[in-house]
Structure formats: C-alpha cells, structure tokens
Tab-separated table of C-alpha atoms in Angstrom:
chain	number	residue	atom	x	y	z
A	1	MET	CA	-124.823	91.374	-10.583
A	2	THR	CA	-128.310	91.019	-9.196
A	3	TRP	CA	-129.301	93.526	-7.263
A	4	GLN	CA	-130.782	92.853	-3.797
A	5	SER	CA	-132.740	94.995	-1.492
A	6	PRO	CA	-131.372	95.886	1.395
A	7	ILE	CA	-134.791	96.190	2.894
A	8	ALA	CA	-137.045	92.876	2.319
A	9	PRO	CA	-136.333	89.328	1.182
A	10	GLY	CA	-135.726	87.196	-1.707
A	11	VAL	CA	-134.799	88.592	-5.545
A	12	SER	CA	-138.830	89.500	-7.136
A	13	TRP	CA	-139.532	87.660	-10.285
A	14	TYR	CA	-140.697	91.420	-11.235
A	15	GLN	CA	-137.167	92.454	-10.834
A	16	GLU	CA	-135.721	90.074	-12.836
A	17	SER	CA	-138.407	90.596	-15.517
A	18	VAL	CA	-137.086	94.322	-15.910
A	19	PRO	CA	-133.767	94.180	-16.174
A	20	ASP	CA	-132.968	97.579	-17.533
A	21	ARG	CA	-134.175	99.194	-14.218
A	22	PRO	CA	-132.614	102.588	-14.274
A	23	ILE	CA	-130.355	103.596	-11.091
A	24	TYR	CA	-130.761	107.314	-9.739
A	25	ASP	CA	-128.176	109.978	-8.383
A	26	SER	CA	-127.830	110.229	-4.372
A	27	LEU	CA	-128.116	113.279	-2.536
A	28	ASP	CA	-124.570	114.903	-2.017
A	29	GLY	CA	-124.664	118.282	-0.580
A	30	SER	CA	-126.936	120.256	1.061
A	31	ILE	CA	-130.200	121.912	-1.037
A	32	SER	CA	-133.499	124.046	-0.381
A	33	VAL	CA	-136.910	123.108	-1.823
A	34	ASP	CA	-140.357	124.325	-1.692
A	35	VAL	CA	-141.683	120.385	-1.036
A	36	ALA	CA	-139.454	117.293	-0.051
A	37	MET	CA	-140.423	114.035	-0.158
A	38	ILE	CA	-139.099	110.855	1.801
A	39	GLY	CA	-139.711	107.786	0.612
A	40	GLY	CA	-139.623	106.739	-2.859
A	41	GLY	CA	-143.013	104.278	-3.274
A	42	PHE	CA	-146.068	105.257	-5.035
A	43	THR	CA	-147.314	108.139	-2.870
A	44	GLY	CA	-144.205	109.759	-2.689
A	45	LEU	CA	-143.616	109.880	-6.418
A	46	GLN	CA	-147.116	110.456	-7.837
A	47	ALA	CA	-146.848	114.093	-5.175
A	48	ALA	CA	-143.674	114.571	-6.592
A	49	TYR	CA	-145.075	114.523	-10.407
A	50	ASN	CA	-147.999	116.380	-9.420
A	51	LEU	CA	-146.718	119.380	-7.758
A	52	ALA	CA	-143.431	119.743	-10.091
A	53	LYS	CA	-146.048	119.627	-13.409
A	54	ARG	CA	-146.731	122.627	-11.515
A	55	GLY	CA	-143.851	124.495	-11.130
A	56	VAL	CA	-142.981	123.688	-7.633
A	57	THR	CA	-139.809	122.885	-6.745
A	58	VAL	CA	-139.491	119.355	-5.625
A	59	VAL	CA	-137.085	116.807	-4.052
A	60	LEU	CA	-137.796	113.108	-3.347
A	61	ILE	CA	-135.508	111.215	-1.392
A	62	GLU	CA	-135.441	106.839	-1.154
A	63	GLY	CA	-133.164	105.045	1.059
A	64	GLY	CA	-132.951	102.283	-1.560
A	65	ARG	CA	-133.479	101.724	-5.053
A	66	PHE	CA	-137.075	103.153	-6.333
A	67	GLY	CA	-138.979	99.136	-5.838
A	68	ASP	CA	-137.045	97.976	-2.999
A	69	GLY	CA	-140.274	98.433	-0.733
A	70	ALA	CA	-143.961	97.597	-0.876
A	71	SER	CA	-144.692	99.739	-4.347
A	72	GLY	CA	-142.214	97.636	-6.135
A	73	ARG	CA	-142.989	93.800	-4.462
A	74	ASN	CA	-146.726	93.945	-4.131
A	75	GLY	CA	-148.556	91.658	-5.498
A	76	GLY	CA	-150.263	93.747	-7.908
A	77	GLN	CA	-154.089	93.935	-7.262
A	78	LEU	CA	-156.225	97.257	-7.691
A	79	GLY	CA	-159.375	95.998	-5.741
A	80	THR	CA	-162.468	98.073	-5.700
A	81	GLY	CA	-163.102	100.447	-2.686
A	82	GLN	CA	-161.535	100.731	0.593
A	83	ARG	CA	-159.649	98.021	2.210
A	84	ALA	CA	-163.003	97.361	4.068
A	85	TRP	CA	-166.582	96.850	2.190
A	86	PRO	CA	-169.322	99.445	2.444
A	87	ASP	CA	-171.473	97.205	4.436
A	88	GLU	CA	-168.918	97.311	7.123
A	89	LEU	CA	-168.006	101.279	6.835
A	90	GLU	CA	-171.371	102.615	6.358
A	91	PRO	CA	-172.544	101.609	10.061
A	92	GLU	CA	-169.659	103.355	11.321
A	93	LEU	CA	-168.979	106.549	9.296
A	94	GLY	CA	-172.377	106.390	7.835
A	95	TYR	CA	-173.844	106.888	4.467
A	96	ALA	CA	-172.271	110.057	2.929
A	97	ARG	CA	-168.978	109.710	4.656
A	98	SER	CA	-168.888	106.085	3.025
A	99	ARG	CA	-169.767	107.008	-0.017
A	100	ALA	CA	-167.658	109.703	-0.185
A	101	LEU	CA	-164.508	107.452	0.578
A	102	PHE	CA	-165.974	104.678	-2.232
A	103	ASP	CA	-165.857	107.610	-4.762
A	104	MET	CA	-162.706	108.541	-3.875
A	105	ALA	CA	-160.822	104.943	-4.495
A	106	GLU	CA	-163.338	105.019	-7.991
A	107	ASN	CA	-161.144	108.536	-8.815
A	108	ALA	CA	-157.880	106.467	-7.706
A	109	LYS	CA	-158.589	103.421	-9.806
A	110	ARG	CA	-159.627	105.974	-13.034
A	111	TYR	CA	-156.698	108.341	-11.917
A	112	LEU	CA	-154.516	105.058	-12.391
A	113	LEU	CA	-155.390	103.743	-15.608
A	114	GLU	CA	-155.123	106.846	-17.431
A	115	PHE	CA	-151.997	107.939	-15.803
A	116	ALA	CA	-150.555	104.720	-16.814
A	117	GLU	CA	-152.031	105.465	-20.889
A	118	THR	CA	-151.049	108.917	-20.378
A	119	HIS	CA	-147.424	108.225	-20.073
A	120	ALA	CA	-147.299	105.409	-22.289
A	121	ILE	CA	-146.502	102.641	-19.353
A	122	ASP	CA	-146.955	99.014	-19.810
A	123	MET	CA	-147.950	98.043	-16.505
A	124	GLU	CA	-149.045	94.759	-18.128
A	125	TYR	CA	-152.611	95.529	-16.678
A	126	LEU	CA	-154.998	92.572	-17.004
A	127	PRO	CA	-159.059	92.940	-15.640
A	128	GLY	CA	-160.844	91.066	-13.477
A	129	GLN	CA	-160.542	90.181	-9.327
A	130	LEU	CA	-162.503	87.644	-7.693
A	131	ASN	CA	-162.890	87.595	-4.211
A	132	VAL	CA	-163.971	84.043	-2.812
A	133	ALA	CA	-165.091	83.012	0.961
A	134	HIS	CA	-162.994	80.003	2.315
A	135	LYS	CA	-165.934	79.134	5.003
A	136	ARG	CA	-169.858	78.236	3.628
A	137	GLY	CA	-171.105	80.546	6.423
A	138	TYR	CA	-169.582	84.133	4.735
A	139	GLU	CA	-172.279	83.382	1.724
A	140	ALA	CA	-174.820	85.623	3.375
A	141	HIS	CA	-172.209	88.554	3.703
A	142	TYR	CA	-171.137	88.253	-0.124
A	143	ARG	CA	-174.435	88.299	-1.179
A	144	ARG	CA	-175.255	91.676	1.087
A	145	SER	CA	-172.248	93.346	-0.022
A	146	VAL	CA	-173.195	92.905	-4.175
A	147	GLU	CA	-176.692	94.182	-3.506
A	148	MET	CA	-175.358	96.857	-1.781
A	149	LEU	CA	-172.275	97.979	-4.058
A	150	THR	CA	-174.810	97.669	-7.539
A	151	THR	CA	-177.797	99.642	-6.049
A	152	ARG	CA	-176.614	101.619	-3.261
A	153	TYR	CA	-173.092	102.585	-4.083
A	154	ASP	CA	-174.242	102.639	-8.431
A	155	TYR	CA	-171.314	100.181	-9.329
A	156	PRO	CA	-172.576	97.962	-11.686
A	157	HIS	CA	-169.579	95.848	-12.148
A	158	ILE	CA	-169.802	92.994	-9.556
A	159	ARG	CA	-171.649	90.266	-8.990
A	160	PHE	CA	-172.433	86.769	-6.866
A	161	MET	CA	-170.907	83.513	-7.756
A	162	ASP	CA	-172.081	79.989	-6.694
A	163	LYS	CA	-169.965	77.592	-5.841
A	164	ALA	CA	-169.664	76.206	-9.174
A	165	GLU	CA	-169.176	79.440	-10.802
A	166	THR	CA	-165.838	79.822	-8.097
A	167	ALA	CA	-164.333	76.514	-8.706
A	168	GLU	CA	-164.649	76.949	-12.682
A	169	ARG	CA	-163.147	80.303	-12.860
A	170	LEU	CA	-160.412	79.307	-9.921
A	171	GLY	CA	-160.087	75.855	-11.199
A	172	SER	CA	-160.215	74.897	-7.337
A	173	THR	CA	-162.847	73.345	-5.415
A	174	SER	CA	-161.407	75.136	-2.413
A	175	TYR	CA	-163.823	78.045	-1.627
A	176	TYR	CA	-167.403	78.176	-1.209
A	177	CYS	CA	-168.692	80.829	-3.391
A	178	GLY	CA	-167.444	84.862	-4.176
A	179	VAL	CA	-167.706	87.624	-5.915
A	180	ARG	CA	-166.228	88.378	-9.490
A	181	ASP	CA	-165.492	92.309	-9.740
A	182	THR	CA	-165.142	93.375	-13.568
A	183	GLY	CA	-164.470	97.096	-13.292
A	184	THR	CA	-160.834	96.371	-11.878
A	185	GLY	CA	-157.480	94.321	-12.282
A	186	HIS	CA	-153.906	94.277	-11.710
A	187	ILE	CA	-150.547	95.169	-12.392
A	188	HIS	CA	-147.224	94.535	-12.933
A	189	PRO	CA	-146.114	96.889	-10.011
A	190	LEU	CA	-142.720	97.015	-10.298
A	191	LYS	CA	-143.172	98.680	-14.632
A	192	LEU	CA	-145.630	101.253	-12.847
A	193	LEU	CA	-143.251	102.401	-10.545
A	194	ILE	CA	-140.250	102.639	-12.967
A	195	GLY	CA	-142.263	104.706	-15.584
A	196	LEU	CA	-143.624	106.404	-12.676
A	197	ALA	CA	-140.359	107.144	-11.896
A	198	ARG	CA	-139.350	108.503	-15.457
A	199	ALA	CA	-142.447	110.689	-15.745
A	200	ALA	CA	-141.340	112.298	-12.041
A	201	ALA	CA	-137.567	113.310	-13.202
A	202	ASP	CA	-139.074	114.107	-16.710
A	203	ALA	CA	-141.676	116.766	-14.821
A	204	GLY	CA	-138.440	118.554	-13.313
A	205	ALA	CA	-138.857	116.596	-9.755
A	206	ARG	CA	-135.252	115.762	-8.490
A	207	ILE	CA	-135.151	112.015	-7.710
A	208	LEU	CA	-132.560	110.139	-5.545
A	209	GLU	CA	-132.013	106.661	-4.490
A	210	MET	CA	-129.678	105.178	-1.207
A	211	THR	CA	-130.289	108.415	0.381
A	212	PRO	CA	-131.918	107.736	3.689
A	213	ALA	CA	-133.667	110.188	6.149
A	214	LYS	CA	-131.666	110.050	9.232
A	215	SER	CA	-134.103	112.897	11.044
A	216	ILE	CA	-136.070	115.425	10.640
A	217	THR	CA	-136.241	118.520	12.708
A	218	HIS	CA	-138.820	121.486	12.294
A	219	THR	CA	-137.196	125.305	13.071
A	220	GLY	CA	-137.366	128.751	12.182
A	221	GLY	CA	-140.472	127.808	9.543
A	222	ARG	CA	-138.626	125.490	7.627
A	223	THR	CA	-138.101	121.373	8.175
A	224	LEU	CA	-134.375	120.400	7.903
A	225	ILE	CA	-134.082	116.370	6.650
A	226	GLU	CA	-130.813	114.834	7.876
A	227	THR	CA	-129.397	112.526	5.219
A	228	PRO	CA	-125.814	111.025	5.399
A	229	ARG	CA	-124.268	113.378	2.742
A	230	GLY	CA	-125.963	116.304	2.871
A	231	THR	CA	-129.297	118.322	4.653
A	232	ILE	CA	-132.710	119.649	2.671
A	233	THR	CA	-134.499	122.025	3.595
A	234	ALA	CA	-138.057	122.434	3.175
A	235	ASP	CA	-140.749	124.357	3.640
A	236	ARG	CA	-143.132	121.428	3.384
A	237	VAL	CA	-142.357	117.508	3.531
A	238	LEU	CA	-144.369	114.449	3.158
A	239	ILE	CA	-143.629	111.503	4.526
A	240	GLY	CA	-144.415	108.158	2.249
A	241	THR	CA	-142.089	105.454	3.841
A	242	ASN	CA	-145.099	103.401	5.016
A	243	ALA	CA	-144.110	100.446	6.776
A	244	TYR	CA	-140.403	101.232	6.537
A	245	ILE	CA	-140.872	104.243	8.981
A	246	GLY	CA	-138.607	102.749	11.277
A	247	ASN	CA	-137.757	105.294	14.270
A	248	LEU	CA	-137.649	108.265	11.877
A	249	GLU	CA	-141.102	110.090	12.986
A	250	GLN	CA	-143.538	108.753	16.069
A	251	GLN	CA	-146.701	109.412	15.236
A	252	THR	CA	-146.708	107.535	12.234
A	253	ALA	CA	-144.659	104.584	14.226
A	254	ALA	CA	-147.382	104.751	16.610
A	255	HIS	CA	-149.980	103.944	14.075
A	256	VAL	CA	-148.517	102.084	11.102
A	257	MET	CA	-147.311	98.689	11.778
A	258	PRO	CA	-145.141	96.645	9.463
A	259	ILE	CA	-146.047	93.136	8.969
A	260	ARG	CA	-144.516	90.392	6.595
A	261	SER	CA	-145.945	89.576	3.488
A	262	PHE	CA	-144.299	86.822	1.123
A	263	ILE	CA	-145.262	86.152	-2.509
A	264	ALA	CA	-144.040	83.176	-5.003
A	265	ALA	CA	-143.575	82.992	-8.509
A	266	THR	CA	-143.893	80.076	-10.289
A	267	VAL	CA	-143.018	78.863	-14.268
A	268	PRO	CA	-145.750	79.443	-16.760
A	269	LEU	CA	-148.876	77.165	-16.255
A	270	ASP	CA	-148.823	76.232	-19.834
A	271	ASN	CA	-150.102	72.464	-18.689
A	272	PHE	CA	-152.245	73.719	-16.132
A	273	PRO	CA	-155.011	75.841	-18.409
A	274	GLN	CA	-157.366	75.350	-15.619
A	275	VAL	CA	-155.838	77.158	-13.004
A	276	LEU	CA	-157.689	81.244	-13.372
A	277	PRO	CA	-158.312	80.216	-17.117
A	278	GLY	CA	-160.268	83.963	-17.417
A	279	SER	CA	-156.590	85.383	-15.507
A	280	GLU	CA	-158.200	87.424	-12.529
A	281	ALA	CA	-157.160	88.224	-9.767
A	282	VAL	CA	-157.730	86.332	-6.448
A	283	ALA	CA	-158.112	87.575	-2.619
A	284	ASP	CA	-159.609	85.062	-0.032
A	285	SER	CA	-162.177	85.949	2.633
A	286	ARG	CA	-158.962	84.949	5.140
A	287	PHE	CA	-158.136	87.498	7.940
A	288	VAL	CA	-154.646	86.805	6.740
A	289	VAL	CA	-155.228	86.864	2.905
A	290	ARG	CA	-153.824	84.513	0.525
A	291	TYR	CA	-154.095	86.566	-2.690
A	292	PHE	CA	-152.613	85.294	-5.940
A	293	ARG	CA	-153.034	85.870	-9.643
A	294	LYS	CA	-151.940	84.941	-13.107
A	295	SER	CA	-149.106	86.918	-15.016
A	296	ARG	CA	-149.367	88.571	-18.724
A	297	ASP	CA	-146.846	85.602	-19.185
A	298	GLY	CA	-148.640	82.626	-17.305
A	299	ARG	CA	-147.427	82.506	-14.259
A	300	LEU	CA	-149.161	81.362	-11.449
A	301	LEU	CA	-147.945	84.624	-8.255
A	302	PHE	CA	-149.180	83.565	-5.265
A	303	GLY	CA	-148.769	85.422	-1.658
A	304	GLY	CA	-149.734	84.736	2.108
A	305	ARG	CA	-148.994	83.263	4.871
A	306	GLU	CA	-149.807	80.754	7.597
A	307	ALA	CA	-149.386	83.783	10.063
A	308	TYR	CA	-147.817	87.164	10.287
A	309	THR	CA	-144.717	88.474	11.873
A	310	ALA	CA	-142.004	90.873	11.554
A	311	ASP	CA	-139.458	88.457	10.683
A	312	SER	CA	-138.913	86.639	7.325
A	313	PRO	CA	-138.525	82.911	6.996
A	314	ARG	CA	-135.582	81.434	5.636
A	315	ASP	CA	-137.183	79.415	3.006
A	316	ILE	CA	-139.527	81.479	1.554
A	317	SER	CA	-140.883	78.815	-1.105
A	318	ARG	CA	-141.576	76.545	1.230
A	319	HIS	CA	-144.280	78.229	2.973
A	320	ILE	CA	-145.920	79.420	0.243
A	321	ARG	CA	-145.637	76.106	-1.637
A	322	LYS	CA	-147.974	74.389	1.001
A	323	GLN	CA	-150.216	77.083	0.412
A	324	ILE	CA	-150.594	76.603	-3.129
A	325	ALA	CA	-150.904	73.113	-3.003
A	326	GLU	CA	-153.887	72.913	-0.502
A	327	LEU	CA	-155.778	75.156	-3.443
A	328	TYR	CA	-154.228	73.321	-6.200
A	329	PRO	CA	-152.949	69.249	-5.822
A	330	ALA	CA	-151.517	69.301	-9.019
A	331	LEU	CA	-149.410	72.319	-9.031
A	332	GLN	CA	-147.374	70.760	-5.644
A	333	ASP	CA	-144.403	69.991	-7.271
A	334	ILE	CA	-144.318	73.005	-10.017
A	335	ASP	CA	-141.022	74.692	-10.212
A	336	ILE	CA	-140.504	78.104	-8.324
A	337	THR	CA	-138.156	80.789	-10.081
A	338	HIS	CA	-138.516	83.339	-7.408
A	339	ALA	CA	-139.842	83.823	-4.132
A	340	TRP	CA	-139.820	87.071	-1.961
A	341	GLY	CA	-141.438	89.474	0.183
A	342	GLY	CA	-141.743	92.911	1.843
A	343	SER	CA	-143.108	94.952	4.297
A	344	VAL	CA	-146.754	95.936	4.718
A	345	GLY	CA	-148.022	98.726	6.565
A	346	ILE	CA	-151.455	98.299	8.177
A	347	THR	CA	-153.360	100.757	11.543
A	348	LEU	CA	-155.357	98.998	13.624
A	349	PRO	CA	-158.472	99.871	12.011
A	350	ARG	CA	-157.104	98.867	8.665
A	351	LYS	CA	-158.127	102.565	6.989
A	352	PRO	CA	-155.136	104.753	6.030
A	353	PHE	CA	-153.335	107.041	7.993
A	354	ALA	CA	-152.871	110.681	7.005
A	355	ARG	CA	-151.799	113.226	9.244
A	356	GLU	CA	-149.880	116.508	9.824
A	357	VAL	CA	-147.356	115.281	12.346
A	358	MET	CA	-145.386	118.189	12.849
A	359	PRO	CA	-145.913	121.622	11.331
A	360	GLY	CA	-145.586	121.395	7.958
A	361	VAL	CA	-145.156	117.928	7.807
A	362	THR	CA	-147.774	115.226	6.653
A	363	SER	CA	-147.534	111.901	6.771
A	364	ILE	CA	-149.517	109.424	4.751
A	365	ALA	CA	-149.331	105.520	5.336
A	366	GLY	CA	-151.131	102.548	6.588
A	367	TYR	CA	-153.043	101.129	3.342
A	368	SER	CA	-153.393	98.029	4.968
A	369	GLY	CA	-153.113	95.634	1.860
A	370	HIS	CA	-155.104	97.891	-0.271
A	371	GLY	CA	-152.301	100.533	-1.202
A	372	VAL	CA	-152.097	99.874	-5.147
A	373	MET	CA	-154.086	102.732	-6.658
A	374	LEU	CA	-154.967	104.619	-3.019
A	375	SER	CA	-151.050	104.800	-2.800
A	376	ASN	CA	-150.563	106.905	-6.143
A	377	TYR	CA	-153.883	108.631	-5.579
A	378	ALA	CA	-153.183	109.376	-2.045
A	379	GLY	CA	-149.854	111.457	-3.557
A	380	LYS	CA	-152.171	113.456	-5.440
A	381	MET	CA	-154.498	114.391	-3.437
A	382	TYR	CA	-151.572	115.526	-1.057
A	383	ALA	CA	-150.017	117.470	-4.402
A	384	ASP	CA	-153.568	118.856	-5.128
A	385	ALA	CA	-153.767	120.142	-1.340
A	386	ILE	CA	-150.781	121.830	-1.704
A	387	ALA	CA	-152.113	123.787	-4.695
A	388	GLY	CA	-154.873	124.530	-2.855
A	389	ASN	CA	-157.605	122.573	-5.942
A	390	SER	CA	-158.830	120.077	-3.679
A	391	SER	CA	-159.639	119.086	-0.375
A	392	GLU	CA	-160.237	115.373	-1.236
A	393	LEU	CA	-157.354	114.117	1.038
A	394	ASP	CA	-159.548	115.696	4.233
A	395	LEU	CA	-161.768	112.224	3.701
A	396	LEU	CA	-158.449	110.813	4.846
A	397	THR	CA	-157.202	113.465	7.373
A	398	GLU	CA	-160.715	113.005	9.283
A	399	LEU	CA	-160.492	108.993	9.484
A	400	LYS	CA	-159.722	108.438	13.062
A	401	ILE	CA	-156.945	106.456	13.674
A	402	PRO	CA	-156.031	104.917	17.049
A	403	PRO	CA	-152.519	104.318	18.030
A	404	PHE	CA	-151.401	100.292	18.201
A	405	PRO	CA	-151.416	99.339	21.926
A	406	GLY	CA	-148.687	98.623	24.114
A	407	GLY	CA	-145.990	101.467	22.880
A	408	ARG	CA	-142.754	100.690	21.015
A	409	ARG	CA	-141.380	98.005	23.674
A	410	LEU	CA	-145.116	95.625	23.389
A	411	ARG	CA	-146.960	96.818	20.333
A	412	SER	CA	-145.053	93.977	18.338
A	413	PRO	CA	-145.564	90.915	20.557
A	414	LEU	CA	-149.293	91.710	20.895
A	415	LEU	CA	-149.523	92.332	17.457
A	416	PHE	CA	-148.229	88.562	16.475
A	417	LEU	CA	-150.825	87.277	18.775
A	418	ALA	CA	-153.525	89.137	18.060
A	419	LEU	CA	-152.437	88.193	14.384
A	420	SER	CA	-151.830	84.489	15.348
A	421	TRP	CA	-155.032	84.356	16.712
A	422	PHE	CA	-156.823	85.261	13.915
A	423	ALA	CA	-154.844	82.818	11.569
A	424	LEU	CA	-155.690	80.320	13.595
A	425	ARG	CA	-159.207	81.252	13.462
A	426	ASP	CA	-158.823	81.035	9.683
A	427	ARG	CA	-158.455	77.626	9.817
A	428	PHE	CA	-162.098	77.001	11.539
C-alpha cells in the first residue's frame, strides 16, 4: 500500500522511485541521552550522525516517517551562497560577515557532496543551475551580481547569459536573461535522506519514526520531551522541525512561518529534447519563485504556485500544469504522473533562524527555500558546536531575525496578503 504523508499532500515521484524505503521503530518507553533531536529532516539527522560518530549518546524522533517533510519532498536544488545574493547582504551586514556567510555556504556544498560520496549515497546529482530573470529590468542586477561573485567573492563558476543563450539553455523564450552556475547542481532529496538516516543509525544514533513530540519542558538542569508512548530526558536538545513546528515551541513558531509549495512530475521528456538540453536546474526571479529541473531519467519536475497560502489546492497538478504551459506551450498536454506539496519554513528577512530558545535547547529553521545544502550543514555545525570544535554556527545565531507581525492570530492572514501582493507584482 502506498504511504501517504500525514503532514503533506500528494504522493511524490521521489517516494514512488524508492519503493524499498526503510521503516524505523517508534519510541516505546522512557530513555535518557546526552542529546535529543526533534525532527527527522536533514538538520536533525546530520546532527545525530555527527554527534553519534563522536560517541555522544543520541536519540532522534520524527513525528511521521523520514522524508514526510520538506527534506524528502523539496525541489532538490543546492544553489550557491545564501538565499539572498551578496550584493543584497553586503550593504546590510558588511563585507566581512557577508563573505563569511558565503564561504559557509560553499563549505556546506562541499560537505554535502563529500558526505554522499563517502557513504555511497546515489543522490542522482546533476551539475548546473540557471537563475533567470522574468523582467527586462533585472539585467543590471544580474550583471552586477556576477561581477561581485567572480571578483569580490572569488567564485569563478558563474557567468551572465543574454536572452539568446538563456532561451537556448531553457528551451523557452519566456525569460530575458540569466546567470549560469556550473559550481552547483541538483539532487534526488529523498535518496539523500534515506542514506543519511542509514548513516546516522550505523554511527550509533537511535533514530525513531512515528514519534511526535507533544511538549518540551526544562527542569532540574535537563530537558524533558513528552511523546505519546514515553519521555526522553536529555542534557541538550535540537529542534529541527522547520515549517512543522506547530505549537511545540513558541519562539520558533513566532519567527518561522510555514507556507505551501507544490511540485509536479511529468513523464520523461523523450520527445522534447529542446527542454533543458543541459539538464541544469532553474530558479526564476519571481518573489513567488518558479523552480524546475529534469530528473536523471528525463522527467520535468516543476514547482511553484501563483500565491502562497497555508492550505493545499484540491488539484495540485492543474495549478502546476498552467505554469508549465506558460513556459513550454508544447508541454500543455504532457502527462503528469505525480503532484505533491509540502510546507517551506520562511523567516521575515529570508535568513535562517538559529537560537537557543530555552536553556540547553537550540532551534534551527527558516531556510526559506534554500535549505537542501544549508540544512545539512546546519546539523553538522550544531554537532561541531556541541563538541567544542567550531564556532561556525555563530554566523547564523548572530543574525537578527525579527518575529512575524500580528501575533499568532493575525500573522497568517497578514502573510497571505503580503505574498499575494508580491505574486501580483510578479506579473507586471
């Protein structure tokens, strides 16, 4: 029987392509450990792996199955740098901090590729990413970003594309220009997650599925995590639930907003060789981003919607098909085999949220659509910080992330109005 994620709509092509997805035990009884992780995505599993291999006693709990959340259902694009480009970050943070954040992201990219190679994880990595402009007026910004990255940030893998080259590499004339980044790529995220969970278990971490955290309390110098069938007592706790924080911890919930994003997978494009002939991933300049790529077997995986809400449409494929047809009219009747969605955790400034939210309890979330490599590395940085080997995580904890306005009652309606406005502005 096909497994349906209890926290996200639709059955993903990723899930269908790995029918031997492992099943892990649930917690039954109470335990005491050095460090506990809540959330079985990239952040929590990387922290569990990196601590367990150092001999730290670790338990990780996941409310559903590993891969039910964003780590197993996302667009699979690694990207380069942070969510914002250096020419946006540097005026705010200064060159030194902006450069340090860029270098951290490059460390994250190298770490992820080396981790997959070391553990023989076939995450179907394909090189190349195109960032493309849907408005003519963005050309100066794109040229300036390329110049800054190549000369000021010593990143030689990126260059500007004019309209003709952009159309040739996309197989679509819908964009005015772009940049081509050959120093990054895209992956099958669920295969990475499955391999990561295996590596964490092999290192000695106890990893548990179908074990949601009901509450977190700090007492007597330790933290208690209540679950339906037992209590976990830990010296330290990492919350890595990202968009799925719910009411578990209020500081994270105030700073990280869940929004829905949706993806559809087509049949392999054997009869359409002009579509992404170089098999690069693509992200466009809309505030409500459209992101797409071809899988290793030639399917178009296309993500995006016209406006974000916390809800899911009844027919995900209809919304995505419309956007595919706008860029690729020849694909307007292409068969869509899978359509799914999930929640993305965003912060107000689109920078990661990392903070000690109570004594001994750290929360890391809000990757804002740029989390495939950053979330993996954030888990490693947390483990390094606990082991006393690195202060690199401070680059994130020192970021000023304001809460969303409106409190719990009004922040969702206010965000809906704001994002709907940006979606409308994207059209003109």
